[in-house]
Coordinates of C-alpha atoms in Angstrom, one line a residue:
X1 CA 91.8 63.8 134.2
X2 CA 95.5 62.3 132.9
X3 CA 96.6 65.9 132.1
X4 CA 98.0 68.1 134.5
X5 CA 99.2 71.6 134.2
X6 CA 100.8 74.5 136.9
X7 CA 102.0 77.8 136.3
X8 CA 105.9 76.2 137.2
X9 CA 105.7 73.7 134.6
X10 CA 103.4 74.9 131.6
X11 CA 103.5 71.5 129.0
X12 CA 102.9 73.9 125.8
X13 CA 100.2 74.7 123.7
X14 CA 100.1 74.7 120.0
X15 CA 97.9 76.4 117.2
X16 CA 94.9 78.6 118.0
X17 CA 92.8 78.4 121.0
X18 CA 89.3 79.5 121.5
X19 CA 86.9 79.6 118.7
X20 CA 85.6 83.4 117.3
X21 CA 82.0 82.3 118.2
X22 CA 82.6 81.5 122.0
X23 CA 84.9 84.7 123.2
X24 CA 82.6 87.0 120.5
X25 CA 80.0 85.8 123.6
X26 CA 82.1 87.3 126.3
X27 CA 83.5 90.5 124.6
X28 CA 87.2 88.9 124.7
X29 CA 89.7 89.2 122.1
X30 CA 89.5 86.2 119.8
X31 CA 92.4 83.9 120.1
X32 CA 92.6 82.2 116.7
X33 CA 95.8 82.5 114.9
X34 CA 98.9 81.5 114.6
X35 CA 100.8 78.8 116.8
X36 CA 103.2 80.2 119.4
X37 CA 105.2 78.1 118.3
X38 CA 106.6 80.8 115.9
X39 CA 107.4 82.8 118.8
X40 CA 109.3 80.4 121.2
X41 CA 112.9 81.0 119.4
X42 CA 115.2 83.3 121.3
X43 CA 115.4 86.5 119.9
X44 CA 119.4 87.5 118.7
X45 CA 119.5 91.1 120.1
X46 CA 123.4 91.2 119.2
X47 CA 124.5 94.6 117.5
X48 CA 121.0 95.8 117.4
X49 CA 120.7 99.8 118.5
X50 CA 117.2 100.0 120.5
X51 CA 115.2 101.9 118.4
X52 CA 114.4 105.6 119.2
X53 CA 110.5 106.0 120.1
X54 CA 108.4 103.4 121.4
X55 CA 104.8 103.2 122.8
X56 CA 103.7 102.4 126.0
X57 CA 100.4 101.0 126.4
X58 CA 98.7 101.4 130.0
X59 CA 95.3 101.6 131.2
X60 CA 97.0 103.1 134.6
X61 CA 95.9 100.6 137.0
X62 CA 95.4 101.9 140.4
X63 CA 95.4 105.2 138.7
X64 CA 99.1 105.2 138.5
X65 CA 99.2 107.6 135.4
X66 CA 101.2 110.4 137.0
X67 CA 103.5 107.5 138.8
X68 CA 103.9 106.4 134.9
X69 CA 104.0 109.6 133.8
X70 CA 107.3 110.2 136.2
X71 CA 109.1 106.7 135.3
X72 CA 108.9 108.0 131.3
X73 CA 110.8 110.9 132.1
X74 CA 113.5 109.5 134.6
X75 CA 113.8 106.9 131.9
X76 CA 114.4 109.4 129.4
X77 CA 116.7 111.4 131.1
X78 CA 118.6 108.7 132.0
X79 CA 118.1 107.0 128.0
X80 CA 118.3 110.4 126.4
X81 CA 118.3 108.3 122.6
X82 CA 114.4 106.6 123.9
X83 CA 111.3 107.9 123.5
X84 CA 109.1 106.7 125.4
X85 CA 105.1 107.5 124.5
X86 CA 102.7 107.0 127.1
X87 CA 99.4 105.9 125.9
X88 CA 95.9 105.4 127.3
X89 CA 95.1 102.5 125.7
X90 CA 91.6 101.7 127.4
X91 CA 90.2 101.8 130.5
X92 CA 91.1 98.9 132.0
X93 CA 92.7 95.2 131.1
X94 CA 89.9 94.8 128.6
X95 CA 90.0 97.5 126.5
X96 CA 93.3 97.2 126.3
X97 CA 93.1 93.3 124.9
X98 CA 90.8 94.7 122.5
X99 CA 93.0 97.6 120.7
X100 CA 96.1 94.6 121.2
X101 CA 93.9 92.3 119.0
X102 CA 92.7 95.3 116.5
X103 CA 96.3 96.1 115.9
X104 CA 97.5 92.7 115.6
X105 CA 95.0 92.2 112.7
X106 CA 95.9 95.6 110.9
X107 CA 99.6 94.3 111.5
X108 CA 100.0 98.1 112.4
X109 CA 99.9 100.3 115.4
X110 CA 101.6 98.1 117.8
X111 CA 103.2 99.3 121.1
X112 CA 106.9 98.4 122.2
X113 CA 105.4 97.7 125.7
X114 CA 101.8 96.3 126.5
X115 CA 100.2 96.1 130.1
X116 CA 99.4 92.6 130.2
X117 CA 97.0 90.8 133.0
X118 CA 96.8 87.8 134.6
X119 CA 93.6 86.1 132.5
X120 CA 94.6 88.0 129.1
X121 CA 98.4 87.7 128.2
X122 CA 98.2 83.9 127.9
X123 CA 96.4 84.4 124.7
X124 CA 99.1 86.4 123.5
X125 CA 101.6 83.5 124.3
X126 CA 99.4 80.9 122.3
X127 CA 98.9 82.8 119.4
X128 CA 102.5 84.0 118.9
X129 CA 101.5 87.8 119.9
X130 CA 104.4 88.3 122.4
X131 CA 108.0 87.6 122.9
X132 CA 110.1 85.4 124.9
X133 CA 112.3 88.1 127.4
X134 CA 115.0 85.8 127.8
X135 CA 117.5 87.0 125.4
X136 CA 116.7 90.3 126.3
X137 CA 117.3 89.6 130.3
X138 CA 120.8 88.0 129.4
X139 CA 121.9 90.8 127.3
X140 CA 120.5 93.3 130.1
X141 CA 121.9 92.1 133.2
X142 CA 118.1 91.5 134.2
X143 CA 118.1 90.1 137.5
X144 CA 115.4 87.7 137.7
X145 CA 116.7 86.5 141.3
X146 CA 115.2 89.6 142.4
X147 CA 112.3 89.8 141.5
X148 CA 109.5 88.5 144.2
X149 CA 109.4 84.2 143.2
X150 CA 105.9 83.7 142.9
X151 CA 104.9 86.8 140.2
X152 CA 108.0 86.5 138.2
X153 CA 107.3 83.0 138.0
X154 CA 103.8 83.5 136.8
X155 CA 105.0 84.2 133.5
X156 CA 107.2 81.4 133.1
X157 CA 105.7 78.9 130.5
X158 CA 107.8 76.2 128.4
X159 CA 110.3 77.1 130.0
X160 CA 110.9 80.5 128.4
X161 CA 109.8 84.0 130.0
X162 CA 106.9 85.7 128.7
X163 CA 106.4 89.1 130.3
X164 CA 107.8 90.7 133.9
X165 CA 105.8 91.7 136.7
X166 CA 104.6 94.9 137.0
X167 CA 101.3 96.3 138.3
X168 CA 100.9 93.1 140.8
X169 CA 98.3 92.6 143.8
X170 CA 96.4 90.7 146.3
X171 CA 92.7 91.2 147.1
X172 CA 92.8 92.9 150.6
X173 CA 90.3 93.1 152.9
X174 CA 89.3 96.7 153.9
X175 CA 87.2 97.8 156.8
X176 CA 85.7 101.0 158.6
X177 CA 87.6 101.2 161.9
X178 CA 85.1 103.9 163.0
X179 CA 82.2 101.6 162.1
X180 CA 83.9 98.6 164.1
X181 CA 84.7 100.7 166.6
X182 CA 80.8 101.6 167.2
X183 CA 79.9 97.7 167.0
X184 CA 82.2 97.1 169.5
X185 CA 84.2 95.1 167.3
X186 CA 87.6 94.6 167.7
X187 CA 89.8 96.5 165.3
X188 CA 91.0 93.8 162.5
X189 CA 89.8 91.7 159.9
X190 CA 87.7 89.0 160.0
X191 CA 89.5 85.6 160.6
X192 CA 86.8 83.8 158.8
X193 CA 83.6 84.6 156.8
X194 CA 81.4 83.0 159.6
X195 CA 83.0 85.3 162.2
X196 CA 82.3 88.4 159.4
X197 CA 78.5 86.9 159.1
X198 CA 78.5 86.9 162.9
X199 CA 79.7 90.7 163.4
X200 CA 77.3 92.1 159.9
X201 CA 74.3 92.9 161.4
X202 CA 76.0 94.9 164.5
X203 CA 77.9 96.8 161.9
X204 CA 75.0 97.8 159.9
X205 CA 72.9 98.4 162.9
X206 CA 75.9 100.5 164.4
X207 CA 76.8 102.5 161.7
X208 CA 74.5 103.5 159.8
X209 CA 76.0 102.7 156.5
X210 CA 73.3 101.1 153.5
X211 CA 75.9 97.7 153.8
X212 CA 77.9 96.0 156.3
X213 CA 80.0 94.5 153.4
X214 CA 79.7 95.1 149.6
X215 CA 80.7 92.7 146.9
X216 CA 83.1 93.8 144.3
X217 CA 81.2 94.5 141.0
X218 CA 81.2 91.5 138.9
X219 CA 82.3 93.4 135.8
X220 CA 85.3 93.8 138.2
X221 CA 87.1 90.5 138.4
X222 CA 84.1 88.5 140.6
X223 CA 86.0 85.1 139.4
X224 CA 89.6 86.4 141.1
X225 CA 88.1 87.3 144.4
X226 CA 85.5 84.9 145.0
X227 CA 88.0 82.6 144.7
X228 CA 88.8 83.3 148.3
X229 CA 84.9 82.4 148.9
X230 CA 85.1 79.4 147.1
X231 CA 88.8 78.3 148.7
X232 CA 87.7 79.1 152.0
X233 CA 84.9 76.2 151.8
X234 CA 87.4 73.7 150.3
X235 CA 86.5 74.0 146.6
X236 CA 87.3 75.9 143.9
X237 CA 86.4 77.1 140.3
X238 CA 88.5 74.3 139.7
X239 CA 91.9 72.0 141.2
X240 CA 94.4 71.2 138.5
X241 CA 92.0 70.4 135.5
X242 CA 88.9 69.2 137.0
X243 CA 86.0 71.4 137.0
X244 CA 85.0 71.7 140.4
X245 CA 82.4 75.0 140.3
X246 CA 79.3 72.8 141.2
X247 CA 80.7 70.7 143.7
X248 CA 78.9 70.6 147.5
X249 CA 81.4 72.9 149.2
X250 CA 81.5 75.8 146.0
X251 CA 77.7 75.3 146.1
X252 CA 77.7 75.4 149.8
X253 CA 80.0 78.9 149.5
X254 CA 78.1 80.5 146.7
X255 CA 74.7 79.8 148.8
X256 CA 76.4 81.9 151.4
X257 CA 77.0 84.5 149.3
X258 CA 73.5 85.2 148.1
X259 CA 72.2 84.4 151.8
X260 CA 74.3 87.7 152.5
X261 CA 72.2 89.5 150.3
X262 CA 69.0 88.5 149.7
X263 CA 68.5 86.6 153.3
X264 CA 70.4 88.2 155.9
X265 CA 70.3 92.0 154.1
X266 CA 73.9 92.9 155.1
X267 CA 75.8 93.0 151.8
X268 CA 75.4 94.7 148.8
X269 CA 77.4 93.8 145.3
X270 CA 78.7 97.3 143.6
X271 CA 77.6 98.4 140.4
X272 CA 81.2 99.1 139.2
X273 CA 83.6 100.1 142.4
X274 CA 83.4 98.1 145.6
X275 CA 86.2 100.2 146.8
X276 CA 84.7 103.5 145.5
X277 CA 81.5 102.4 147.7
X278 CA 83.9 101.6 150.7
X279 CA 85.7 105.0 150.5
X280 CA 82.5 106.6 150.1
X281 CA 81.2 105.3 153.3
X282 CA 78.1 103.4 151.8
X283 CA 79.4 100.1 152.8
X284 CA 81.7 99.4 156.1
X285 CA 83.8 96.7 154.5
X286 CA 84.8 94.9 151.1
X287 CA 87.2 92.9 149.2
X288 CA 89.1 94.7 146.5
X289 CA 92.8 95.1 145.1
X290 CA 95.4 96.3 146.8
X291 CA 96.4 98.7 143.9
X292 CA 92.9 100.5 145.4
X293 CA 94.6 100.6 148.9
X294 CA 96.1 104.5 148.3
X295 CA 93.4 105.7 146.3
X296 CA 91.0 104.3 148.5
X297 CA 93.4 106.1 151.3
X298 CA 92.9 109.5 150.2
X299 CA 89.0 109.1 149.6
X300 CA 88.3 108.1 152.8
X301 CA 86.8 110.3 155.5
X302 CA 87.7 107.6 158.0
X303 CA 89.6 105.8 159.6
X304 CA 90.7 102.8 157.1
X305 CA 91.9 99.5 158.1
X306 CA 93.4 96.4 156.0
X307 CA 93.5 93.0 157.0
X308 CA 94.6 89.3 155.6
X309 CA 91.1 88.0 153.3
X310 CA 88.8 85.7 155.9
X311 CA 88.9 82.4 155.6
X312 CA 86.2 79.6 155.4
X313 CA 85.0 76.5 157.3
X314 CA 87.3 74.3 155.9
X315 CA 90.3 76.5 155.2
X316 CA 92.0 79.2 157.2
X317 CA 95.0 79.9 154.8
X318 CA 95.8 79.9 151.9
X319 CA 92.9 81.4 150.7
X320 CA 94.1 84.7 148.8
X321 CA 94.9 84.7 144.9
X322 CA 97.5 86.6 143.5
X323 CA 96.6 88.8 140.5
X324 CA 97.2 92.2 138.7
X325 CA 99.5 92.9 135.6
X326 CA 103.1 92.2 133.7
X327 CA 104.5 94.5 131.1
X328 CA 105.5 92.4 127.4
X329 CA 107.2 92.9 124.4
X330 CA 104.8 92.1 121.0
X331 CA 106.2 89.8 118.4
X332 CA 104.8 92.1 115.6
X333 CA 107.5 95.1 116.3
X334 CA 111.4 95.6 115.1
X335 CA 113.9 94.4 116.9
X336 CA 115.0 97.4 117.7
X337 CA 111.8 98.1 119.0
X338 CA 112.0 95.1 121.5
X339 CA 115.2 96.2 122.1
X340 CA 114.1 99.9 123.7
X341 CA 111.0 98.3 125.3
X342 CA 112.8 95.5 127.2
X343 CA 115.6 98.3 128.3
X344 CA 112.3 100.6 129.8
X345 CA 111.0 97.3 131.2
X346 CA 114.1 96.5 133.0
X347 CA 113.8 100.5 134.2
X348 CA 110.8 100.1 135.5
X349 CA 111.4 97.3 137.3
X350 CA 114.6 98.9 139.3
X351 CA 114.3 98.2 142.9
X352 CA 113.8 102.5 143.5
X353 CA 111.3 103.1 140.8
X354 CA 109.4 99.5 141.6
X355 CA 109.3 101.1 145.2
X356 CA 108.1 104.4 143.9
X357 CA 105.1 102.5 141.7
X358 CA 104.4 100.5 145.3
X359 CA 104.0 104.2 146.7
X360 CA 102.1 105.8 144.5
X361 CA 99.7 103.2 144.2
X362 CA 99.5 100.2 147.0
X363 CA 100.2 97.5 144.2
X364 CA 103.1 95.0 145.9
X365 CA 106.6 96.3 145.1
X366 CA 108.0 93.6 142.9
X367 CA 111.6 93.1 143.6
X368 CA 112.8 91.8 147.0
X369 CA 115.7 94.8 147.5
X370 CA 113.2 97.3 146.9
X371 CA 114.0 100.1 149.8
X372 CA 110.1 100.5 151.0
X373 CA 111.2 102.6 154.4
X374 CA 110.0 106.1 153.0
X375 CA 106.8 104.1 151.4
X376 CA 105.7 102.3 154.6
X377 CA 106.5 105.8 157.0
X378 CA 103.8 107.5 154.5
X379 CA 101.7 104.1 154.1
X380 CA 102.0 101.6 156.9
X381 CA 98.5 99.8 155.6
X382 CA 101.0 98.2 152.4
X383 CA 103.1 96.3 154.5
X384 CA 99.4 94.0 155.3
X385 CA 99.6 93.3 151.2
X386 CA 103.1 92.7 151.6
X387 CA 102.9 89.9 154.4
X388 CA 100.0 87.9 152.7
X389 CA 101.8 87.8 149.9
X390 CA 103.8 84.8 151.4
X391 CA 100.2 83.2 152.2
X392 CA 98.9 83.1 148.6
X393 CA 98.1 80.4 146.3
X394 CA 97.9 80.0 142.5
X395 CA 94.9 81.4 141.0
X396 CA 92.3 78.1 139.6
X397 CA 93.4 76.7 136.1
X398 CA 89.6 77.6 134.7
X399 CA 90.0 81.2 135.6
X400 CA 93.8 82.2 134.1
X401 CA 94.0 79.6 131.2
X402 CA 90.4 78.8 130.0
X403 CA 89.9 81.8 127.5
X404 CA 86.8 83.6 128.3
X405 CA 85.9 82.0 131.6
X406 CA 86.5 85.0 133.9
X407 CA 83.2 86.9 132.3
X408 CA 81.3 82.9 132.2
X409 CA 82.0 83.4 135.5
X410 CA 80.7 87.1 136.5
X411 CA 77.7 86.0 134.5
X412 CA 76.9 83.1 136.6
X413 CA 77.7 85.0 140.0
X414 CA 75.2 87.8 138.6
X415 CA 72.2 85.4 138.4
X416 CA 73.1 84.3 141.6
X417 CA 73.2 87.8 143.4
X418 CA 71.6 90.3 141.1
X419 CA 68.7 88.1 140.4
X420 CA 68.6 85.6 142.8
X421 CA 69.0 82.5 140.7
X422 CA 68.7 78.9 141.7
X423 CA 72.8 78.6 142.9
X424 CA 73.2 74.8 142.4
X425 CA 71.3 74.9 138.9
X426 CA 73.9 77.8 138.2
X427 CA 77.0 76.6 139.3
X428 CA 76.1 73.0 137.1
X429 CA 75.5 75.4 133.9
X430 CA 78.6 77.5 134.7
X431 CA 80.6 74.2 134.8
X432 CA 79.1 72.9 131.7
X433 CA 80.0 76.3 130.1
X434 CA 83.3 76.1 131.3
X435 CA 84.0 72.2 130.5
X436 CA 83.2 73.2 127.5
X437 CA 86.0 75.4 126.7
X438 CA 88.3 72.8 128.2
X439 CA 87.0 70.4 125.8
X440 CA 87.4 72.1 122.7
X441 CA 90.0 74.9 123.4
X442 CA 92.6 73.6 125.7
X443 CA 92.2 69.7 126.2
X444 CA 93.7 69.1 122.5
X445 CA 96.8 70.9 122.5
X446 CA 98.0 69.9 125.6
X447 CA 100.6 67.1 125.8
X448 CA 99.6 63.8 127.4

């Protein structure tokens, strides 16, 4: 295709994206509405007094609510004119998107500062929903510089910054050290997924557990991981703006997959917590977020080991996505509003209390100075998350822009492992489906 878009150099898009009809399919948040071209002006903060009470939404990720819960009150003590309300607003990224978009319509009810994920606050950006930070970082001191490069960047479209990191991870690949022990395996990861299929049915046979390896539930972000699957065989969902879902090698990677399962009897796909089912001992290994890793720590009645994401047969490295959540401002509150929420943002994201969120949770600690000594005595297994985060790649185009692709794509992979679907006939629907979307909701409002 002639157009080309990367998350350093994001061309612009004007006027509403998807249609009601196709994200009413996939449970989204519509994103029809006004152009975010209203919101792309600076915002003059001069002589504004940050307003006394804002709202901050949060599903918790990684159950960090008592971590949040802590950051409110050293921000108040140290803001004693802010309020700061902490409030559950859903269970997860989803739910979240959903009470955004029901208080954008009713124009009431809006937060100062909204968790924001990697496939849902582009939306916002299009349709106007959030505001550019950068005003706000010049008037605050802000210091971008540092902030880790590649998730600050992430939110950096048309030039202008759109939220802050926050809650940010990698996949990591978790194992049962007592389970490779009895397989007489040795004790790491996997280098590659052939080397995994190799050493399966010695760990099941070893250990006893239902599953060598389980998938990561496919309500739970199949497209981000199995992008590793998909990278590893030289594919993708897709490079740049072609579709490349059905190609030989994503075919080739997929087929794999449901071999795992419905062949080879080794792996199992969760029905809503691969690292729930890992903790719990009923599988010896999976894939899951590193904001599980402390969770998933204190679970555990074994020994827990972490290691880099396996590569394929065509690629070793890099082969693990970035992903997790930022924290913006919406364009529907006072500016003295903004004004409080981008002062708590900046809090937040202080090297000591960004090291304090790492702790508490196992998400990657977002600023370079952040002191992670006391963290890494306690939890040694976060430095792994820390050192592949300088082996990561961009996450695939059709995952993070294409509104409504990340459940397209948990639907196809549920045909393929759930019910055993045809995978090449899948993957060719799936990229129809998702062509589709280009077409009509992205394709016409990019710049040539």
């Amino acid at each position: 295709m002639a157009f080309r878009l990367d998350r350093r150099h994001f061309l612009g898009l004007a006027g509403a994206s998807a249609s009601v009809a196709a994200l009413a399919a996939c449970g989204g948040p519509d994103t029809s509405g006004s152009s975010a071209s209203s919101a792309v002006a600076d915002i003059d903060f001069k002589d504004v007094k940050p307003a006394a009470s804002i709202d901050f939404w949060s599903s918790h990720p990684g159950k960090s609510e008592d971590i949040e819960k802590q950051l409110v009150a050293k921000f108040e003590a140290a803001n004693p004119g802010i309020k700061v309300n902490l409030v559950t607003a859903g269970a997860n990224y989803e739910e979240i998107a959903q009470k955004f978009q029901t208080a954008q319509a009713a124009n009431s009810g809006l937060p100062g500062v909204v968790l924001l994920s990697d496939v849902w606050w582009f939306r916002y950006y299009i349709n106007g929903n959030i505001i550019p930070m950068d005003s706000a970082i010049k008037q605050l001191g802000i210091k971008l510089s540092d902030y880790r490069d590649s998730l600050v960047q992430d939110y950096q479209y048309a030039n202008k910054q759109w939220a802050m990191p926050y809650a940010r991870s990698t996949p990591l690949f978790y194992y049962n050290k007592d389970h490779f022990k009895a397989a007489g395996l040795p004790d790491r990861a996997p280098a590659t997924w052939s080397e995994f299929g190799d050493w399966a049915p010695k760990i099941k046979a070893a250990s006893g557990a239902q599953y060598a390896y389980m998938y990561p539930a496919l309500a739970d972000y199949a497209g981000w991981t199995l992008q590793n699957n998909l990278w590893g065989w030289g594919s993708g969902w897709s490079k740049g703006w072609d579709i490349t879902c059905d190609s030989d090698d994503a075919v080739a990677a997929m087929q794999w997959i449901q071999d795992s399962v419905y062949k080879d009897k080794w792996a199992g796909v969760s029905s809503k917590d691969s690292s729930a089912d890992f903790g719990g001992g009923i599988a010896s290994a999976t894939i899951s977020s590193t904001g599980s890793l402390v969770g998933v720590l204190k679970t555990a009645k074994f020994n827990v080991g972490v290691g880099f994401l396996p590569g394929g047969p065509k690629a070793t490295k890099p082969v693990c996505p970035t992903g997790g959540a930022g924290l913006g401002i919406p364009s529907g509150i006072s500016k003295e509003q903004q004004l409080a929420a981008a002062m708590f943002i900046k809090f937040v994201g202080q090297p000591e209390n960004a090291a304090a969120f790492s702790g508490a949770t196992g998400y990657m600690p977002v600023n370079k100075s952040a002191d992670m000594t006391a963290v890494l005595a306690k939890t040694p297994q976060i430095q792994t998350a820390i050192d592949q985060l300088a082996v990561t790649k961009v996450q695939d185009n059709a995952r993070v822009f294409l509104p409504g692709a990340d459940q397209e794509m948990a639907k196809a992979v549920s045909k393929i492992v759930t019910q055993q679907a045809d995978v090449k006939s899948t993957m060719g629907d799936l990229k129809k489906t998702l062509q589709g979307i280009y077409d009509k909701d992205v394709k016409p409002k990019l710049k040539a």
